[in-house]
C-alpha atoms as an extended CHARMM CRD file, in Angstrom:
* protein
*
       214  EXT
         1         1  UNK       CA             17.2800000000        3.5060000000       -2.8700000000  PROA      1               0.0000000000
         2         2  UNK       CA             18.6620000000        3.4860000000        0.7180000000  PROA      2               0.0000000000
         3         3  UNK       CA             16.8100000000        4.2480000000        3.8700000000  PROA      3               0.0000000000
         4         4  UNK       CA             15.7510000000        7.8320000000        4.4890000000  PROA      4               0.0000000000
         5         5  UNK       CA             18.6760000000        9.5240000000        6.2580000000  PROA      5               0.0000000000
         6         6  UNK       CA             17.1710000000       13.0210000000        6.6310000000  PROA      6               0.0000000000
         7         7  UNK       CA             14.2230000000       12.7510000000        9.0790000000  PROA      7               0.0000000000
         8         8  UNK       CA             13.0170000000       16.2590000000        8.5190000000  PROA      8               0.0000000000
         9         9  UNK       CA             12.9040000000       15.6920000000        4.7180000000  PROA      9               0.0000000000
        10        10  UNK       CA             11.1530000000       12.4270000000        5.2860000000  PROA      10              0.0000000000
        11        11  UNK       CA              8.4830000000       14.1040000000        7.4000000000  PROA      11              0.0000000000
        12        12  UNK       CA              7.9840000000       16.6780000000        4.6920000000  PROA      12              0.0000000000
        13        13  UNK       CA              7.6820000000       14.0070000000        1.9680000000  PROA      13              0.0000000000
        14        14  UNK       CA              5.1230000000       12.0150000000        4.0290000000  PROA      14              0.0000000000
        15        15  UNK       CA              2.8890000000       15.0240000000        4.5410000000  PROA      15              0.0000000000
        16        16  UNK       CA              3.2170000000       16.1440000000        0.9170000000  PROA      16              0.0000000000
        17        17  UNK       CA              2.3650000000       12.6840000000       -0.3370000000  PROA      17              0.0000000000
        18        18  UNK       CA             -0.5230000000       12.3420000000        2.0770000000  PROA      18              0.0000000000
        19        19  UNK       CA             -2.0400000000       15.6530000000        0.8520000000  PROA      19              0.0000000000
        20        20  UNK       CA             -1.6910000000       14.5880000000       -2.7360000000  PROA      20              0.0000000000
        21        21  UNK       CA             -3.4830000000       11.2540000000       -2.2160000000  PROA      21              0.0000000000
        22        22  UNK       CA             -6.2340000000       12.8990000000       -0.1500000000  PROA      22              0.0000000000
        23        23  UNK       CA             -6.8830000000       15.9530000000       -2.3600000000  PROA      23              0.0000000000
        24        24  UNK       CA             -7.0530000000       13.6630000000       -5.4740000000  PROA      24              0.0000000000
        25        25  UNK       CA             -9.7440000000       11.5360000000       -3.8390000000  PROA      25              0.0000000000
        26        26  UNK       CA             -7.6000000000        8.3700000000       -3.3740000000  PROA      26              0.0000000000
        27        27  UNK       CA             -8.6720000000        8.2000000000        0.2810000000  PROA      27              0.0000000000
        28        28  UNK       CA            -11.1490000000        9.9750000000        2.4520000000  PROA      28              0.0000000000
        29        29  UNK       CA            -11.9800000000       10.9110000000        6.0460000000  PROA      29              0.0000000000
        30        30  UNK       CA             -9.4030000000        9.4400000000        8.4380000000  PROA      30              0.0000000000
        31        31  UNK       CA             -8.7450000000        6.4000000000        6.3100000000  PROA      31              0.0000000000
        32        32  UNK       CA             -5.3450000000        5.4320000000        4.8710000000  PROA      32              0.0000000000
        33        33  UNK       CA             -1.8420000000        5.5400000000        6.3610000000  PROA      33              0.0000000000
        34        34  UNK       CA              1.7070000000        6.0620000000        5.1260000000  PROA      34              0.0000000000
        35        35  UNK       CA              5.0960000000        5.1810000000        6.4140000000  PROA      35              0.0000000000
        36        36  UNK       CA              8.8340000000        5.3460000000        5.6270000000  PROA      36              0.0000000000
        37        37  UNK       CA             11.8560000000        3.4650000000        7.0010000000  PROA      37              0.0000000000
        38        38  UNK       CA             14.5170000000        5.7690000000        8.3890000000  PROA      38              0.0000000000
        39        39  UNK       CA             18.2240000000        4.9800000000        8.2230000000  PROA      39              0.0000000000
        40        40  UNK       CA             18.3220000000        3.9710000000       11.8910000000  PROA      40              0.0000000000
        41        41  UNK       CA             15.6940000000        1.2580000000       11.2120000000  PROA      41              0.0000000000
        42        42  UNK       CA             12.8200000000        2.9870000000       12.8460000000  PROA      42              0.0000000000
        43        43  UNK       CA              9.6290000000        3.7940000000       11.0010000000  PROA      43              0.0000000000
        44        44  UNK       CA              7.7470000000        7.1510000000       10.7150000000  PROA      44              0.0000000000
        45        45  UNK       CA              4.0130000000        6.6730000000       10.2470000000  PROA      45              0.0000000000
        46        46  UNK       CA              0.8470000000        8.7610000000       10.1410000000  PROA      46              0.0000000000
        47        47  UNK       CA             -0.9120000000        8.5150000000       13.5290000000  PROA      47              0.0000000000
        48        48  UNK       CA             -4.1200000000        6.8660000000       14.3700000000  PROA      48              0.0000000000
        49        49  UNK       CA             -7.3220000000        8.7580000000       13.6480000000  PROA      49              0.0000000000
        50        50  UNK       CA             -5.5400000000       11.2290000000       11.4260000000  PROA      50              0.0000000000
        51        51  UNK       CA             -6.7450000000       12.4900000000        8.0130000000  PROA      51              0.0000000000
        52        52  UNK       CA             -4.1730000000       12.3810000000        5.1700000000  PROA      52              0.0000000000
        53        53  UNK       CA             -5.6400000000       15.7740000000        4.1980000000  PROA      53              0.0000000000
        54        54  UNK       CA             -4.7120000000       17.4900000000        7.4350000000  PROA      54              0.0000000000
        55        55  UNK       CA             -1.9100000000       15.5220000000        9.0710000000  PROA      55              0.0000000000
        56        56  UNK       CA              1.1910000000       17.6530000000       10.0110000000  PROA      56              0.0000000000
        57        57  UNK       CA              4.8330000000       16.8250000000       10.2060000000  PROA      57              0.0000000000
        58        58  UNK       CA              4.9260000000       17.1500000000       14.0380000000  PROA      58              0.0000000000
        59        59  UNK       CA              2.0040000000       14.6560000000       14.2450000000  PROA      59              0.0000000000
        60        60  UNK       CA              3.9020000000       11.6680000000       12.8910000000  PROA      60              0.0000000000
        61        61  UNK       CA              4.5530000000        8.5760000000       14.9710000000  PROA      61              0.0000000000
        62        62  UNK       CA              7.6920000000        6.5250000000       15.2950000000  PROA      62              0.0000000000
        63        63  UNK       CA              7.8290000000        2.8350000000       15.8300000000  PROA      63              0.0000000000
        64        64  UNK       CA             10.4370000000        0.0470000000       15.7540000000  PROA      64              0.0000000000
        65        65  UNK       CA             10.2860000000       -2.9050000000       13.2980000000  PROA      65              0.0000000000
        66        66  UNK       CA              8.0870000000       -4.8320000000       15.7150000000  PROA      66              0.0000000000
        67        67  UNK       CA              5.5620000000       -2.0490000000       15.6590000000  PROA      67              0.0000000000
        68        68  UNK       CA              6.4150000000       -0.8640000000       19.1980000000  PROA      68              0.0000000000
        69        69  UNK       CA              5.5080000000        2.8260000000       19.6690000000  PROA      69              0.0000000000
        70        70  UNK       CA              8.6870000000        4.8290000000       20.3550000000  PROA      70              0.0000000000
        71        71  UNK       CA              7.6030000000        8.5220000000       20.3010000000  PROA      71              0.0000000000
        72        72  UNK       CA              5.1750000000       10.9100000000       18.6470000000  PROA      72              0.0000000000
        73        73  UNK       CA              1.4670000000       10.5810000000       18.5140000000  PROA      73              0.0000000000
        74        74  UNK       CA             -0.0090000000        7.0610000000       18.8060000000  PROA      74              0.0000000000
        75        75  UNK       CA              0.6050000000        5.2970000000       15.4730000000  PROA      75              0.0000000000
        76        76  UNK       CA             -2.0830000000        4.0260000000       13.0930000000  PROA      76              0.0000000000
        77        77  UNK       CA             -3.7160000000        0.8640000000       14.3870000000  PROA      77              0.0000000000
        78        78  UNK       CA             -2.3580000000       -0.8360000000       11.3030000000  PROA      78              0.0000000000
        79        79  UNK       CA              1.2200000000       -0.0500000000       12.1810000000  PROA      79              0.0000000000
        80        80  UNK       CA              1.8210000000       -3.8640000000       12.4390000000  PROA      80              0.0000000000
        81        81  UNK       CA              1.0520000000       -4.1960000000        8.7220000000  PROA      81              0.0000000000
        82        82  UNK       CA              3.6710000000       -1.6260000000        7.8500000000  PROA      82              0.0000000000
        83        83  UNK       CA              6.2110000000       -3.3610000000       10.1660000000  PROA      83              0.0000000000
        84        84  UNK       CA              5.3450000000       -6.7520000000        8.6560000000  PROA      84              0.0000000000
        85        85  UNK       CA              6.1010000000       -5.4760000000        5.1420000000  PROA      85              0.0000000000
        86        86  UNK       CA              9.4250000000       -3.9550000000        6.2400000000  PROA      86              0.0000000000
        87        87  UNK       CA             10.5590000000       -7.1400000000        7.9630000000  PROA      87              0.0000000000
        88        88  UNK       CA              9.6150000000       -9.1940000000        4.8600000000  PROA      88              0.0000000000
        89        89  UNK       CA             11.1550000000       -6.8230000000        2.3450000000  PROA      89              0.0000000000
        90        90  UNK       CA             14.4560000000       -5.3050000000        3.6320000000  PROA      90              0.0000000000
        91        91  UNK       CA             14.8590000000       -3.1900000000        0.5610000000  PROA      91              0.0000000000
        92        92  UNK       CA             11.4330000000       -1.5270000000        1.0050000000  PROA      92              0.0000000000
        93        93  UNK       CA             11.6290000000        1.9810000000        2.4000000000  PROA      93              0.0000000000
        94        94  UNK       CA              7.9510000000        3.0230000000        2.2140000000  PROA      94              0.0000000000
        95        95  UNK       CA              4.5530000000        1.4940000000        2.6240000000  PROA      95              0.0000000000
        96        96  UNK       CA              1.1740000000        3.0310000000        1.6140000000  PROA      96              0.0000000000
        97        97  UNK       CA             -2.2380000000        1.6860000000        2.6660000000  PROA      97              0.0000000000
        98        98  UNK       CA             -5.4650000000        3.1800000000        1.3010000000  PROA      98              0.0000000000
        99        99  UNK       CA             -9.1600000000        2.6050000000        1.2090000000  PROA      99              0.0000000000
       100       100  UNK       CA             -9.3230000000        3.8280000000       -2.4030000000  PROA      100             0.0000000000
       101       101  UNK       CA            -12.8630000000        3.3800000000       -3.7300000000  PROA      101             0.0000000000
       102       102  UNK       CA            -12.4860000000        1.0850000000       -6.6550000000  PROA      102             0.0000000000
       103       103  UNK       CA             -9.7490000000       -1.1640000000       -5.0880000000  PROA      103             0.0000000000
       104       104  UNK       CA            -11.9530000000       -1.4300000000       -1.9480000000  PROA      104             0.0000000000
       105       105  UNK       CA            -14.9400000000       -2.3180000000       -4.2440000000  PROA      105             0.0000000000
       106       106  UNK       CA            -12.9450000000       -5.0950000000       -5.8460000000  PROA      106             0.0000000000
       107       107  UNK       CA            -12.0030000000       -6.3090000000       -2.3900000000  PROA      107             0.0000000000
       108       108  UNK       CA            -15.6570000000       -6.9600000000       -1.7350000000  PROA      108             0.0000000000
       109       109  UNK       CA            -16.3570000000       -9.0200000000       -4.9250000000  PROA      109             0.0000000000
       110       110  UNK       CA            -17.2620000000      -12.6300000000       -4.7130000000  PROA      110             0.0000000000
       111       111  UNK       CA            -15.6370000000      -15.4130000000       -6.8350000000  PROA      111             0.0000000000
       112       112  UNK       CA            -12.3110000000      -13.6730000000       -7.4760000000  PROA      112             0.0000000000
       113       113  UNK       CA             -9.0320000000      -15.4620000000       -7.6890000000  PROA      113             0.0000000000
       114       114  UNK       CA             -7.4460000000      -14.9030000000       -4.2590000000  PROA      114             0.0000000000
       115       115  UNK       CA             -3.9850000000      -15.5800000000       -5.7250000000  PROA      115             0.0000000000
       116       116  UNK       CA             -4.3010000000      -12.6630000000       -8.1260000000  PROA      116             0.0000000000
       117       117  UNK       CA             -7.3770000000      -10.4470000000       -7.8360000000  PROA      117             0.0000000000
       118       118  UNK       CA             -7.0280000000       -8.0700000000      -10.8400000000  PROA      118             0.0000000000
       119       119  UNK       CA             -6.3010000000       -8.9220000000      -14.5190000000  PROA      119             0.0000000000
       120       120  UNK       CA             -3.1810000000       -7.3530000000      -16.0580000000  PROA      120             0.0000000000
       121       121  UNK       CA             -5.1600000000       -4.8180000000      -18.2150000000  PROA      121             0.0000000000
       122       122  UNK       CA             -2.3100000000       -2.4160000000      -18.8930000000  PROA      122             0.0000000000
       123       123  UNK       CA              1.4750000000       -2.4690000000      -19.1780000000  PROA      123             0.0000000000
       124       124  UNK       CA              1.7650000000       -0.0230000000      -16.2830000000  PROA      124             0.0000000000
       125       125  UNK       CA             -0.1450000000       -2.2340000000      -13.9680000000  PROA      125             0.0000000000
       126       126  UNK       CA              2.0740000000       -5.2040000000      -14.8840000000  PROA      126             0.0000000000
       127       127  UNK       CA              5.0900000000       -2.9570000000      -14.3830000000  PROA      127             0.0000000000
       128       128  UNK       CA              4.1200000000       -1.3640000000      -11.0930000000  PROA      128             0.0000000000
       129       129  UNK       CA              2.0250000000       -3.9560000000       -9.3480000000  PROA      129             0.0000000000
       130       130  UNK       CA              2.3610000000       -7.3940000000      -10.9900000000  PROA      130             0.0000000000
       131       131  UNK       CA              0.2240000000      -10.0130000000       -9.1280000000  PROA      131             0.0000000000
       132       132  UNK       CA             -2.1600000000       -8.9570000000       -6.3900000000  PROA      132             0.0000000000
       133       133  UNK       CA             -3.1490000000      -11.5950000000       -3.8170000000  PROA      133             0.0000000000
       134       134  UNK       CA             -6.2630000000      -11.1120000000       -1.7240000000  PROA      134             0.0000000000
       135       135  UNK       CA             -5.7890000000      -11.6170000000        2.0370000000  PROA      135             0.0000000000
       136       136  UNK       CA             -8.8130000000      -12.8060000000        3.9580000000  PROA      136             0.0000000000
       137       137  UNK       CA            -10.9260000000      -10.3560000000        5.9400000000  PROA      137             0.0000000000
       138       138  UNK       CA             -9.7430000000       -9.2260000000        9.3190000000  PROA      138             0.0000000000
       139       139  UNK       CA            -11.2280000000       -6.3120000000       11.2150000000  PROA      139             0.0000000000
       140       140  UNK       CA             -9.1280000000       -3.0960000000       11.0460000000  PROA      140             0.0000000000
       141       141  UNK       CA             -6.3710000000       -3.2580000000       13.5390000000  PROA      141             0.0000000000
       142       142  UNK       CA             -6.5590000000       -7.0660000000       14.0700000000  PROA      142             0.0000000000
       143       143  UNK       CA             -3.0080000000       -8.0300000000       14.5230000000  PROA      143             0.0000000000
       144       144  UNK       CA             -3.7380000000      -11.6860000000       13.8330000000  PROA      144             0.0000000000
       145       145  UNK       CA             -3.3550000000      -10.7140000000       10.2170000000  PROA      145             0.0000000000
       146       146  UNK       CA              0.3560000000       -9.8060000000       10.8000000000  PROA      146             0.0000000000
       147       147  UNK       CA              1.9600000000      -13.2540000000       10.2540000000  PROA      147             0.0000000000
       148       148  UNK       CA              0.0710000000      -13.8690000000        6.9060000000  PROA      148             0.0000000000
       149       149  UNK       CA              0.8270000000      -10.3020000000        5.7540000000  PROA      149             0.0000000000
       150       150  UNK       CA              4.5440000000      -10.8570000000        6.5010000000  PROA      150             0.0000000000
       151       151  UNK       CA              4.5970000000      -14.2370000000        4.6350000000  PROA      151             0.0000000000
       152       152  UNK       CA              2.7970000000      -12.8200000000        1.6240000000  PROA      152             0.0000000000
       153       153  UNK       CA              4.9650000000       -9.7120000000        1.4840000000  PROA      153             0.0000000000
       154       154  UNK       CA              8.0560000000      -11.8220000000        1.0300000000  PROA      154             0.0000000000
       155       155  UNK       CA              6.8510000000      -12.6280000000       -2.5130000000  PROA      155             0.0000000000
       156       156  UNK       CA              4.4930000000       -9.7220000000       -3.3000000000  PROA      156             0.0000000000
       157       157  UNK       CA              5.0420000000       -5.9790000000       -2.7010000000  PROA      157             0.0000000000
       158       158  UNK       CA              1.2340000000       -5.4010000000       -3.1590000000  PROA      158             0.0000000000
       159       159  UNK       CA             -1.6800000000       -7.0340000000       -1.4390000000  PROA      159             0.0000000000
       160       160  UNK       CA             -5.4550000000       -6.3530000000       -1.3030000000  PROA      160             0.0000000000
       161       161  UNK       CA             -7.1100000000       -6.7950000000        2.0920000000  PROA      161             0.0000000000
       162       162  UNK       CA            -10.5820000000       -8.2670000000        1.6980000000  PROA      162             0.0000000000
       163       163  UNK       CA            -13.4330000000       -5.8670000000        2.2590000000  PROA      163             0.0000000000
       164       164  UNK       CA            -10.8230000000       -3.1700000000        3.1280000000  PROA      164             0.0000000000
       165       165  UNK       CA             -8.2690000000       -1.9370000000        0.7250000000  PROA      165             0.0000000000
       166       166  UNK       CA             -4.7740000000       -2.1620000000       -0.7810000000  PROA      166             0.0000000000
       167       167  UNK       CA             -1.3330000000       -2.1160000000        0.8880000000  PROA      167             0.0000000000
       168       168  UNK       CA              1.7590000000       -1.4990000000       -1.2410000000  PROA      168             0.0000000000
       169       169  UNK       CA              5.4520000000       -1.2950000000       -0.3900000000  PROA      169             0.0000000000
       170       170  UNK       CA              8.0820000000        0.4320000000       -2.5270000000  PROA      170             0.0000000000
       171       171  UNK       CA             11.7370000000        1.2520000000       -2.6720000000  PROA      171             0.0000000000
       172       172  UNK       CA             10.7120000000        4.7740000000       -1.8800000000  PROA      172             0.0000000000
       173       173  UNK       CA              7.5350000000        6.6310000000       -1.0370000000  PROA      173             0.0000000000
       174       174  UNK       CA              7.1610000000        7.9480000000       -4.6080000000  PROA      174             0.0000000000
       175       175  UNK       CA              7.2500000000        4.4190000000       -6.0670000000  PROA      175             0.0000000000
       176       176  UNK       CA              4.8250000000        3.0050000000       -3.4580000000  PROA      176             0.0000000000
       177       177  UNK       CA              2.3610000000        5.9290000000       -4.0960000000  PROA      177             0.0000000000
       178       178  UNK       CA              2.5930000000        5.5130000000       -7.8830000000  PROA      178             0.0000000000
       179       179  UNK       CA              1.9640000000        1.7430000000       -7.6340000000  PROA      179             0.0000000000
       180       180  UNK       CA             -1.0750000000        2.0660000000       -5.4000000000  PROA      180             0.0000000000
       181       181  UNK       CA             -2.5330000000        4.7110000000       -7.7430000000  PROA      181             0.0000000000
       182       182  UNK       CA             -1.8810000000        2.3670000000      -10.7120000000  PROA      182             0.0000000000
       183       183  UNK       CA             -3.6510000000       -0.3730000000       -8.6460000000  PROA      183             0.0000000000
       184       184  UNK       CA             -6.6010000000        1.9460000000       -8.1020000000  PROA      184             0.0000000000
       185       185  UNK       CA             -6.9580000000        2.8530000000      -11.7770000000  PROA      185             0.0000000000
       186       186  UNK       CA             -6.8330000000       -0.7500000000      -12.8280000000  PROA      186             0.0000000000
       187       187  UNK       CA             -9.5120000000       -1.7090000000      -10.2800000000  PROA      187             0.0000000000
       188       188  UNK       CA            -11.5900000000        1.1590000000      -11.7510000000  PROA      188             0.0000000000
       189       189  UNK       CA            -11.0580000000       -0.2500000000      -15.2670000000  PROA      189             0.0000000000
       190       190  UNK       CA            -11.8780000000       -3.7730000000      -14.1580000000  PROA      190             0.0000000000
       191       191  UNK       CA            -15.1920000000       -2.6690000000      -12.7270000000  PROA      191             0.0000000000
       192       192  UNK       CA            -16.0690000000       -0.5770000000      -15.7800000000  PROA      192             0.0000000000
       193       193  UNK       CA            -15.3790000000       -3.5500000000      -18.0230000000  PROA      193             0.0000000000
       194       194  UNK       CA            -17.3330000000       -6.1000000000      -16.0580000000  PROA      194             0.0000000000
       195       195  UNK       CA            -19.7780000000       -7.8390000000      -18.4270000000  PROA      195             0.0000000000
       196       196  UNK       CA            -17.7780000000       -6.8550000000      -21.4470000000  PROA      196             0.0000000000
       197       197  UNK       CA            -15.2870000000       -9.1120000000      -23.4190000000  PROA      197             0.0000000000
       198       198  UNK       CA            -11.8240000000       -8.0210000000      -22.3290000000  PROA      198             0.0000000000
       199       199  UNK       CA             -8.3170000000       -8.5840000000      -23.6580000000  PROA      199             0.0000000000
       200       200  UNK       CA             -5.7900000000       -8.5820000000      -20.7510000000  PROA      200             0.0000000000
       201       201  UNK       CA             -2.1650000000       -8.7690000000      -21.5080000000  PROA      201             0.0000000000
       202       202  UNK       CA             -0.8740000000      -12.2500000000      -22.2580000000  PROA      202             0.0000000000
       203       203  UNK       CA              1.5300000000      -13.9440000000      -19.8360000000  PROA      203             0.0000000000
       204       204  UNK       CA              4.3800000000      -13.1970000000      -22.3110000000  PROA      204             0.0000000000
       205       205  UNK       CA              3.4160000000       -9.4680000000      -22.3830000000  PROA      205             0.0000000000
       206       206  UNK       CA              3.1910000000       -9.4900000000      -18.5940000000  PROA      206             0.0000000000
       207       207  UNK       CA              6.5780000000      -11.1130000000      -18.1760000000  PROA      207             0.0000000000
       208       208  UNK       CA              8.1960000000       -8.3320000000      -20.2940000000  PROA      208             0.0000000000
       209       209  UNK       CA              6.8840000000       -5.6900000000      -17.7810000000  PROA      209             0.0000000000
       210       210  UNK       CA              7.4040000000       -7.6040000000      -14.5560000000  PROA      210             0.0000000000
       211       211  UNK       CA              8.1590000000       -5.2440000000      -11.5890000000  PROA      211             0.0000000000
       212       212  UNK       CA             11.8390000000       -4.9020000000      -10.9440000000  PROA      212             0.0000000000
       213       213  UNK       CA             12.7970000000       -6.6220000000       -7.7150000000  PROA      213             0.0000000000
       214       214  UNK       CA             13.6170000000       -4.4540000000       -4.7350000000  PROA      214             0.0000000000
């Protein structure tokens, strides 16, 4: 996948994806944000305070790779997270951040493995997410998280922000959205199975479905 060359089509895709995520209950209110990387290296993002259920193509913000606002409405206050993922992963062309209910719930649990928060319960989770590190709590919009996010994104395309929610990068917006939805479903399964004996995939089974590098 190369960077998005048609800005108009990219705007349409962002809004269509935002609507899909919102109407299916994967985010709520004015939470969550999406972005894509355009061919000129700039980023198109959903703006601050917007709802993924009502955002329009003309509302989108543009920033550079440092997160500097270039034009459009003021970008999401988490634009720095998107920029950090793109700098860390030159082949990523989309980033999705949600406050999806079950993933956010897992991000609040005590005594989890911060190196890999969720067990590999299904092949699709192993294939689309892989390992999921937990980044320590920072208030929304706290840019002091940026260096840690960038370092972690060099080796993981998905992270979970403590007491917050997931961030996932993808080679394209469809892949990033699919992966974050798989993450949410696995978080739901994990919570449903708490207190029950479980049988996650073995390391050998996980290795057979490791996410393709991008």
